[in-house]
Amino acid sequence: MTTQANRPRGYIYTVLATISFSNVYIFSKAAMNDMSMSQFWFYWFLIAFSLNLSVVLFRGKLSVLRNIPKKSRWVLPTLGAMEIATTTLFFASIKVIENPAVTSFLGNLFPLFVTLMGVMLLKERFTRLETVGIVVVLVGAFITSYSGSAKLADFFIPGTGIVVLNALFASTTTILVKVKVKDFPPELLNFNRTFWLFLFSIGWILVSGDSLNVPGRALLNTGLGAFFGPFLAVLLLYKSFEHIEASRSSIIQALKGLFVMGGVLIYFGQLPQGYQIFGGLLSIAGVIIIAVAKLPEQYRNKKARKNNSGQKNISTVR
């Protein structure tokens, strides 16, 4: 339950989560520059899985697995398979696109796809303001992904298609969680994600035949990224949802690209092209518009729940 009093705490958690997740783009790029993808995956998800397993055991959430109805048990491996596809595309885009800030800007297609899928699959409605936000995100993504070439074959920068596919898979996973996963603790969902990803990474390293010997700097970057991203950022985000609405949190998360851009400048000494920064700012503005448009709907839902609660109390008194 959110209140005016605890909202500042929710905003603090969201800002910290956004900064933490921004580090994923930076440290994963640095790590993949010094090791193969299979090596990177193995160490990244070994660390992420170990941290999340510790949290689940400490909070006693692992016992929830035994109480999951048989008809719902297919959800966790299905989510795992979708996470493997989504995460593979995510890290592939970071590896292919030269500047991680550009990858982050293009990642703003994700809330756009979630909104569109909600309309198509869940019969949700979106307002005119959300429509404006969708158009702004699309224009921003178009500008950001422009390569500078007039040739159709080279019009978009390499990796643009990977980001689009990643956004599609990620939004599909979000819709599945929204529809089918209602009573699973957040810690269990995060544990399930890292479990299947680590299992996949073991298979990948065995098939590839790559050595587990990697440079110390690469291992350090992997460890920092795995701690900040799959572990700390997710936990902070879940914590923020206890204090503020998801749409309010989304407004702050939309600024992730700016944090990534600052981190890339400090760590790699790079900045995107001027027009890419402009496109990125447009996409951020579009996401904020979409999030702001959802706020009135949340207030209406909250008011309806309050009225229903009041009616129940009145009927009880009678």
mmCIF file of C-alpha atoms in Angstrom:
data_model
loop_
_atom_site.group_PDB
_atom_site.id
_atom_site.type_symbol
_atom_site.label_atom_id
_atom_site.label_comp_id
_atom_site.label_asym_id
_atom_site.label_seq_id
_atom_site.Cartn_x
_atom_site.Cartn_y
_atom_site.Cartn_z
ATOM 1 C CA MET A 1 0.000 0.000 0.000
ATOM 2 C CA THR A 2 1.442 3.372 -0.992
ATOM 3 C CA THR A 3 1.009 6.572 1.015
ATOM 4 C CA GLN A 4 2.171 10.162 0.667
ATOM 5 C CA ALA A 5 4.479 9.680 3.670
ATOM 6 C CA ASN A 6 6.537 6.815 2.267
ATOM 7 C CA ARG A 7 6.703 7.982 -1.366
ATOM 8 C CA PRO A 8 10.096 9.740 -0.939
ATOM 9 C CA ARG A 9 11.563 6.409 0.146
ATOM 10 C CA GLY A 10 10.078 4.784 -2.961
ATOM 11 C CA TYR A 11 11.644 7.423 -5.200
ATOM 12 C CA ILE A 12 15.030 6.909 -3.528
ATOM 13 C CA TYR A 13 14.817 3.145 -4.097
ATOM 14 C CA THR A 14 13.887 3.729 -7.748
ATOM 15 C CA VAL A 15 16.762 6.154 -8.368
ATOM 16 C CA LEU A 16 19.221 3.705 -6.789
ATOM 17 C CA ALA A 17 17.755 0.833 -8.841
ATOM 18 C CA THR A 18 18.054 2.875 -12.044
ATOM 19 C CA ILE A 19 21.683 3.768 -11.318
ATOM 20 C CA SER A 20 22.442 0.131 -10.439
ATOM 21 C CA PHE A 21 20.876 -1.195 -13.628
ATOM 22 C CA SER A 22 22.715 1.428 -15.685
ATOM 23 C CA ASN A 23 25.947 -0.213 -14.576
ATOM 24 C CA VAL A 24 24.906 -3.424 -16.379
ATOM 25 C CA TYR A 25 25.440 -1.730 -19.750
ATOM 26 C CA ILE A 26 28.854 -0.411 -18.748
ATOM 27 C CA PHE A 27 30.386 -3.384 -16.921
ATOM 28 C CA SER A 28 28.994 -6.014 -19.312
ATOM 29 C CA LYS A 29 30.427 -4.102 -22.300
ATOM 30 C CA ALA A 30 33.800 -3.853 -20.559
ATOM 31 C CA ALA A 31 33.756 -7.558 -19.625
ATOM 32 C CA MET A 32 32.749 -8.770 -23.099
ATOM 33 C CA ASN A 33 35.637 -6.792 -24.592
ATOM 34 C CA ASP A 34 38.019 -9.142 -22.740
ATOM 35 C CA MET A 35 36.267 -12.538 -22.941
ATOM 36 C CA SER A 36 33.969 -14.630 -25.097
ATOM 37 C CA MET A 37 30.190 -14.513 -24.712
ATOM 38 C CA SER A 38 30.074 -18.041 -23.247
ATOM 39 C CA GLN A 39 32.713 -17.173 -20.634
ATOM 40 C CA PHE A 40 30.915 -13.951 -19.814
ATOM 41 C CA TRP A 41 27.549 -15.702 -19.425
ATOM 42 C CA PHE A 42 28.968 -18.410 -17.167
ATOM 43 C CA TYR A 43 30.583 -16.073 -14.665
ATOM 44 C CA TRP A 44 27.845 -13.419 -14.843
ATOM 45 C CA PHE A 45 25.034 -15.819 -14.000
ATOM 46 C CA LEU A 46 27.105 -17.919 -11.609
ATOM 47 C CA ILE A 47 27.436 -14.784 -9.475
ATOM 48 C CA ALA A 48 23.836 -13.623 -10.052
ATOM 49 C CA PHE A 49 22.375 -17.063 -9.283
ATOM 50 C CA SER A 50 24.488 -17.472 -6.134
ATOM 51 C CA LEU A 51 23.411 -14.073 -4.795
ATOM 52 C CA ASN A 52 19.720 -14.672 -5.525
ATOM 53 C CA LEU A 53 19.831 -18.199 -4.078
ATOM 54 C CA SER A 54 21.239 -16.726 -0.862
ATOM 55 C CA VAL A 55 18.370 -14.211 -0.684
ATOM 56 C CA VAL A 56 15.701 -16.869 -1.339
ATOM 57 C CA LEU A 57 17.140 -19.213 1.302
ATOM 58 C CA PHE A 58 17.559 -16.396 3.826
ATOM 59 C CA ARG A 59 13.958 -15.216 3.375
ATOM 60 C CA GLY A 60 12.573 -18.770 3.314
ATOM 61 C CA LYS A 61 10.888 -18.344 -0.082
ATOM 62 C CA LEU A 62 12.133 -21.608 -1.624
ATOM 63 C CA SER A 63 9.371 -23.548 0.150
ATOM 64 C CA VAL A 64 6.831 -21.707 -2.038
ATOM 65 C CA LEU A 65 7.860 -23.993 -4.912
ATOM 66 C CA ARG A 66 6.236 -26.980 -3.191
ATOM 67 C CA ASN A 67 2.919 -25.146 -2.907
ATOM 68 C CA ILE A 68 2.627 -24.142 -6.570
ATOM 69 C CA PRO A 69 -0.451 -25.833 -8.138
ATOM 70 C CA LYS A 70 0.387 -28.428 -10.791
ATOM 71 C CA LYS A 71 -1.524 -26.486 -13.441
ATOM 72 C CA SER A 72 0.736 -23.466 -12.823
ATOM 73 C CA ARG A 73 4.104 -25.238 -12.770
ATOM 74 C CA TRP A 74 4.634 -24.741 -16.505
ATOM 75 C CA VAL A 75 4.895 -20.992 -15.936
ATOM 76 C CA LEU A 76 8.361 -20.978 -14.327
ATOM 77 C CA PRO A 77 10.221 -22.965 -17.049
ATOM 78 C CA THR A 78 8.321 -21.020 -19.718
ATOM 79 C CA LEU A 79 9.444 -17.753 -18.146
ATOM 80 C CA GLY A 80 12.952 -19.208 -17.969
ATOM 81 C CA ALA A 81 12.975 -20.000 -21.705
ATOM 82 C CA MET A 82 11.730 -16.515 -22.550
ATOM 83 C CA GLU A 83 14.323 -14.940 -20.264
ATOM 84 C CA ILE A 84 17.069 -16.901 -22.048
ATOM 85 C CA ALA A 85 15.934 -15.507 -25.407
ATOM 86 C CA THR A 86 15.490 -11.984 -24.024
ATOM 87 C CA THR A 87 18.820 -11.896 -22.194
ATOM 88 C CA THR A 88 20.742 -13.382 -25.127
ATOM 89 C CA LEU A 89 19.418 -10.616 -27.367
ATOM 90 C CA PHE A 90 20.078 -7.985 -24.689
ATOM 91 C CA PHE A 91 23.766 -8.823 -24.271
ATOM 92 C CA ALA A 92 24.193 -9.382 -28.017
ATOM 93 C CA SER A 93 22.958 -5.826 -28.621
ATOM 94 C CA ILE A 94 25.419 -4.452 -26.050
ATOM 95 C CA LYS A 95 28.261 -6.360 -27.710
ATOM 96 C CA VAL A 96 27.339 -5.329 -31.282
ATOM 97 C CA ILE A 97 26.430 -1.655 -30.732
ATOM 98 C CA GLU A 98 29.584 0.341 -30.084
ATOM 99 C CA ASN A 99 28.222 2.739 -27.455
ATOM 100 C CA PRO A 100 26.152 1.208 -24.591
ATOM 101 C CA ALA A 101 24.291 4.518 -24.164
ATOM 102 C CA VAL A 102 22.805 4.097 -27.658
ATOM 103 C CA THR A 103 21.692 0.569 -26.700
ATOM 104 C CA SER A 104 20.035 1.985 -23.598
ATOM 105 C CA PHE A 105 18.237 4.718 -25.570
ATOM 106 C CA LEU A 106 16.894 2.148 -28.040
ATOM 107 C CA GLY A 107 15.791 0.022 -25.083
ATOM 108 C CA ASN A 108 13.029 2.586 -24.507
ATOM 109 C CA LEU A 109 11.088 0.627 -27.136
ATOM 110 C CA PHE A 110 10.276 -1.848 -24.334
ATOM 111 C CA PRO A 111 7.528 0.189 -22.556
ATOM 112 C CA LEU A 112 6.107 1.024 -25.980
ATOM 113 C CA PHE A 113 5.722 -2.682 -26.837
ATOM 114 C CA VAL A 114 4.282 -3.447 -23.381
ATOM 115 C CA THR A 115 1.612 -0.789 -23.945
ATOM 116 C CA LEU A 116 0.784 -2.055 -27.448
ATOM 117 C CA MET A 117 0.638 -5.702 -26.321
ATOM 118 C CA GLY A 118 -1.612 -4.722 -23.433
ATOM 119 C CA VAL A 119 -4.028 -3.262 -25.965
ATOM 120 C CA MET A 120 -3.847 -6.192 -28.394
ATOM 121 C CA LEU A 121 -3.731 -9.134 -25.967
ATOM 122 C CA LEU A 122 -5.294 -7.866 -22.735
ATOM 123 C CA LYS A 123 -7.857 -5.563 -24.374
ATOM 124 C CA GLU A 124 -6.496 -2.624 -22.420
ATOM 125 C CA ARG A 125 -7.172 0.885 -23.661
ATOM 126 C CA PHE A 126 -4.699 3.670 -24.072
ATOM 127 C CA THR A 127 -5.400 7.372 -24.019
ATOM 128 C CA ARG A 128 -4.518 10.070 -26.522
ATOM 129 C CA LEU A 129 -1.629 11.075 -24.283
ATOM 130 C CA GLU A 130 -0.238 7.530 -24.439
ATOM 131 C CA THR A 131 -0.587 7.648 -28.232
ATOM 132 C CA VAL A 132 1.501 10.830 -28.264
ATOM 133 C CA GLY A 133 4.098 9.092 -26.073
ATOM 134 C CA ILE A 134 4.237 6.095 -28.428
ATOM 135 C CA VAL A 135 4.820 8.344 -31.450
ATOM 136 C CA VAL A 136 7.547 10.302 -29.616
ATOM 137 C CA VAL A 137 9.342 7.065 -28.599
ATOM 138 C CA LEU A 138 9.209 5.766 -32.181
ATOM 139 C CA VAL A 139 10.589 9.023 -33.599
ATOM 140 C CA GLY A 140 13.334 9.055 -30.960
ATOM 141 C CA ALA A 141 14.292 5.426 -31.658
ATOM 142 C CA PHE A 142 14.315 6.119 -35.408
ATOM 143 C CA ILE A 143 16.696 9.061 -34.992
ATOM 144 C CA THR A 144 18.936 7.203 -32.514
ATOM 145 C CA SER A 145 19.286 4.149 -34.765
ATOM 146 C CA TYR A 146 20.114 6.174 -37.909
ATOM 147 C CA SER A 147 23.576 5.248 -39.175
ATOM 148 C CA GLY A 148 24.178 8.392 -41.216
ATOM 149 C CA SER A 149 23.947 6.524 -44.519
ATOM 150 C CA ALA A 150 21.286 7.208 -47.149
ATOM 151 C CA LYS A 151 21.480 3.623 -48.428
ATOM 152 C CA LEU A 152 18.506 1.523 -47.334
ATOM 153 C CA ALA A 153 20.699 -1.489 -46.502
ATOM 154 C CA ASP A 154 22.868 0.609 -44.169
ATOM 155 C CA PHE A 155 20.220 3.059 -42.951
ATOM 156 C CA PHE A 156 20.173 1.750 -39.356
ATOM 157 C CA ILE A 157 23.202 1.072 -37.170
ATOM 158 C CA PRO A 158 24.196 -2.610 -36.697
ATOM 159 C CA GLY A 159 22.335 -4.150 -33.781
ATOM 160 C CA THR A 160 19.095 -2.171 -34.157
ATOM 161 C CA GLY A 161 17.139 -5.293 -35.132
ATOM 162 C CA ILE A 162 18.536 -7.140 -32.100
ATOM 163 C CA VAL A 163 17.276 -4.401 -29.761
ATOM 164 C CA VAL A 164 13.816 -4.510 -31.366
ATOM 165 C CA LEU A 165 13.647 -8.310 -30.932
ATOM 166 C CA ASN A 166 14.848 -7.958 -27.341
ATOM 167 C CA ALA A 167 12.086 -5.426 -26.614
ATOM 168 C CA LEU A 168 9.493 -7.754 -28.170
ATOM 169 C CA PHE A 169 10.585 -10.762 -26.099
ATOM 170 C CA ALA A 170 10.898 -8.688 -22.909
ATOM 171 C CA SER A 171 7.419 -7.195 -23.328
ATOM 172 C CA THR A 172 5.949 -10.650 -24.036
ATOM 173 C CA THR A 173 7.529 -11.923 -20.814
ATOM 174 C CA THR A 174 6.079 -8.944 -18.931
ATOM 175 C CA ILE A 175 2.582 -9.654 -20.257
ATOM 176 C CA LEU A 176 2.920 -13.343 -19.302
ATOM 177 C CA VAL A 177 3.926 -12.380 -15.767
ATOM 178 C CA LYS A 178 1.042 -9.894 -15.590
ATOM 179 C CA VAL A 179 -1.540 -12.500 -16.658
ATOM 180 C CA LYS A 180 -0.268 -15.771 -15.178
ATOM 181 C CA VAL A 181 1.952 -14.851 -12.246
ATOM 182 C CA LYS A 182 0.042 -13.194 -9.439
ATOM 183 C CA ASP A 183 1.028 -14.889 -6.194
ATOM 184 C CA PHE A 184 4.730 -15.686 -6.674
ATOM 185 C CA PRO A 185 7.086 -13.683 -4.418
ATOM 186 C CA PRO A 186 9.380 -11.312 -6.358
ATOM 187 C CA GLU A 187 12.439 -13.038 -4.882
ATOM 188 C CA LEU A 188 11.245 -16.364 -6.311
ATOM 189 C CA LEU A 189 10.709 -14.866 -9.772
ATOM 190 C CA ASN A 190 14.205 -13.378 -9.768
ATOM 191 C CA PHE A 191 15.652 -16.681 -8.521
ATOM 192 C CA ASN A 192 13.793 -18.567 -11.263
ATOM 193 C CA ARG A 193 15.205 -16.190 -13.869
ATOM 194 C CA THR A 194 18.828 -16.557 -12.788
ATOM 195 C CA PHE A 195 18.444 -20.348 -12.277
ATOM 196 C CA TRP A 196 17.485 -20.999 -15.918
ATOM 197 C CA LEU A 197 20.008 -18.495 -17.231
ATOM 198 C CA PHE A 198 22.808 -20.120 -15.222
ATOM 199 C CA LEU A 199 21.703 -23.577 -16.406
ATOM 200 C CA PHE A 200 21.848 -22.316 -19.991
ATOM 201 C CA SER A 201 25.285 -20.775 -19.404
ATOM 202 C CA ILE A 202 26.650 -24.141 -18.174
ATOM 203 C CA GLY A 203 25.449 -25.814 -21.369
ATOM 204 C CA TRP A 204 26.890 -23.004 -23.483
ATOM 205 C CA ILE A 205 30.357 -23.146 -21.897
ATOM 206 C CA LEU A 206 30.455 -26.952 -22.287
ATOM 207 C CA VAL A 207 29.389 -26.854 -25.948
ATOM 208 C CA SER A 208 31.736 -23.988 -26.831
ATOM 209 C CA GLY A 209 34.728 -25.658 -25.202
ATOM 210 C CA ASP A 210 35.968 -22.264 -24.002
ATOM 211 C CA SER A 211 38.339 -22.180 -21.059
ATOM 212 C CA LEU A 212 37.248 -20.821 -17.696
ATOM 213 C CA ASN A 213 40.537 -18.944 -17.435
ATOM 214 C CA VAL A 214 39.779 -15.264 -17.994
ATOM 215 C CA PRO A 215 41.666 -12.022 -17.270
ATOM 216 C CA GLY A 216 41.273 -10.685 -13.748
ATOM 217 C CA ARG A 217 39.963 -7.346 -15.030
ATOM 218 C CA ALA A 218 37.233 -9.115 -17.018
ATOM 219 C CA LEU A 219 36.219 -11.124 -13.953
ATOM 220 C CA LEU A 220 36.080 -7.958 -11.839
ATOM 221 C CA ASN A 221 33.854 -6.188 -14.388
ATOM 222 C CA THR A 222 31.617 -9.263 -14.584
ATOM 223 C CA GLY A 223 31.308 -9.477 -10.809
ATOM 224 C CA LEU A 224 30.451 -5.792 -10.437
ATOM 225 C CA GLY A 225 27.893 -5.915 -13.249
ATOM 226 C CA ALA A 226 26.240 -9.099 -11.944
ATOM 227 C CA PHE A 227 25.984 -7.602 -8.464
ATOM 228 C CA PHE A 228 24.539 -4.266 -9.581
ATOM 229 C CA GLY A 229 22.175 -5.646 -12.244
ATOM 230 C CA PRO A 230 20.531 -9.059 -11.760
ATOM 231 C CA PHE A 231 20.813 -8.740 -7.969
ATOM 232 C CA LEU A 232 20.834 -5.239 -6.455
ATOM 233 C CA ALA A 233 18.830 -3.349 -9.102
ATOM 234 C CA VAL A 234 16.017 -5.913 -9.156
ATOM 235 C CA LEU A 235 15.739 -6.032 -5.359
ATOM 236 C CA LEU A 236 15.707 -2.224 -5.122
ATOM 237 C CA LEU A 237 13.053 -2.031 -7.824
ATOM 238 C CA TYR A 238 10.809 -4.539 -6.043
ATOM 239 C CA LYS A 239 11.357 -2.548 -2.843
ATOM 240 C CA SER A 240 10.320 0.678 -4.584
ATOM 241 C CA PHE A 241 7.004 -0.900 -5.634
ATOM 242 C CA GLU A 242 6.142 -1.203 -1.930
ATOM 243 C CA HIS A 243 6.156 2.592 -1.648
ATOM 244 C CA ILE A 244 5.204 4.058 -5.050
ATOM 245 C CA GLU A 245 3.109 3.026 -8.048
ATOM 246 C CA ALA A 246 4.794 1.252 -10.965
ATOM 247 C CA SER A 247 4.000 4.122 -13.353
ATOM 248 C CA ARG A 248 5.734 6.645 -11.063
ATOM 249 C CA SER A 249 8.717 4.315 -10.898
ATOM 250 C CA SER A 250 8.729 4.068 -14.717
ATOM 251 C CA ILE A 251 9.145 7.842 -15.025
ATOM 252 C CA ILE A 252 12.433 7.687 -13.111
ATOM 253 C CA GLN A 253 13.566 4.490 -14.848
ATOM 254 C CA ALA A 254 13.139 6.245 -18.193
ATOM 255 C CA LEU A 255 16.172 8.361 -17.254
ATOM 256 C CA LYS A 256 18.392 5.263 -17.297
ATOM 257 C CA GLY A 257 19.919 6.251 -20.648
ATOM 258 C CA LEU A 258 21.300 9.465 -19.139
ATOM 259 C CA PHE A 259 22.978 7.534 -16.315
ATOM 260 C CA VAL A 260 24.413 5.070 -18.849
ATOM 261 C CA MET A 261 25.681 7.928 -21.025
ATOM 262 C CA GLY A 262 27.416 9.511 -18.037
ATOM 263 C CA GLY A 263 28.939 6.187 -16.998
ATOM 264 C CA VAL A 264 30.162 5.446 -20.537
ATOM 265 C CA LEU A 265 31.782 8.891 -20.705
ATOM 266 C CA ILE A 266 33.616 8.261 -17.424
ATOM 267 C CA TYR A 267 34.524 4.604 -18.095
ATOM 268 C CA PHE A 268 35.185 4.602 -21.858
ATOM 269 C CA GLY A 269 35.579 8.300 -22.647
ATOM 270 C CA GLN A 270 32.865 8.087 -25.329
ATOM 271 C CA LEU A 271 29.699 9.988 -26.157
ATOM 272 C CA PRO A 272 27.035 9.127 -28.750
ATOM 273 C CA GLN A 273 26.666 11.325 -31.824
ATOM 274 C CA GLY A 274 24.756 14.559 -31.238
ATOM 275 C CA TYR A 275 21.715 13.387 -33.199
ATOM 276 C CA GLN A 276 21.729 10.104 -31.235
ATOM 277 C CA ILE A 277 21.635 12.023 -27.963
ATOM 278 C CA PHE A 278 18.727 14.073 -29.329
ATOM 279 C CA GLY A 279 16.903 10.885 -30.362
ATOM 280 C CA GLY A 280 17.623 9.355 -26.970
ATOM 281 C CA LEU A 281 16.188 12.373 -25.171
ATOM 282 C CA LEU A 282 13.084 12.143 -27.364
ATOM 283 C CA SER A 283 12.616 8.461 -26.499
ATOM 284 C CA ILE A 284 13.023 9.266 -22.793
ATOM 285 C CA ALA A 285 10.388 12.004 -23.116
ATOM 286 C CA GLY A 286 8.065 9.526 -24.853
ATOM 287 C CA VAL A 287 8.415 6.960 -22.064
ATOM 288 C CA ILE A 288 7.714 9.646 -19.452
ATOM 289 C CA ILE A 289 4.580 10.712 -21.375
ATOM 290 C CA ILE A 290 3.361 7.088 -21.477
ATOM 291 C CA ALA A 291 4.022 6.681 -17.739
ATOM 292 C CA VAL A 292 2.322 9.970 -16.834
ATOM 293 C CA ALA A 293 -0.704 8.983 -18.931
ATOM 294 C CA LYS A 294 -1.117 5.852 -16.794
ATOM 295 C CA LEU A 295 -1.286 7.796 -13.519
ATOM 296 C CA PRO A 296 -4.971 8.881 -13.800
ATOM 297 C CA GLU A 297 -5.948 5.241 -14.450
ATOM 298 C CA GLN A 298 -4.160 4.149 -11.282
ATOM 299 C CA TYR A 299 -5.920 6.838 -9.271
ATOM 300 C CA ARG A 300 -9.283 5.698 -10.648
ATOM 301 C CA ASN A 301 -8.520 2.092 -9.751
ATOM 302 C CA LYS A 302 -7.404 3.116 -6.275
ATOM 303 C CA LYS A 303 -10.558 5.197 -5.770
ATOM 304 C CA ALA A 304 -12.729 2.292 -6.947
ATOM 305 C CA ARG A 305 -11.025 -0.077 -4.493
ATOM 306 C CA LYS A 306 -11.533 2.466 -1.714
ATOM 307 C CA ASN A 307 -15.220 2.849 -2.563
ATOM 308 C CA ASN A 308 -15.699 -0.909 -2.678
ATOM 309 C CA SER A 309 -13.977 -1.217 0.676
ATOM 310 C CA GLY A 310 -16.249 1.473 2.096
ATOM 311 C CA GLN A 311 -19.349 -0.286 0.786
ATOM 312 C CA LYS A 312 -18.197 -3.526 2.398
ATOM 313 C CA ASN A 313 -17.686 -1.768 5.723
ATOM 314 C CA ILE A 314 -21.144 -0.186 5.497
ATOM 315 C CA SER A 315 -22.763 -3.527 4.742
ATOM 316 C CA THR A 316 -20.932 -5.061 7.691
ATOM 317 C CA VAL A 317 -22.229 -2.364 10.039
ATOM 318 C CA ARG A 318 -25.736 -2.952 8.793
#
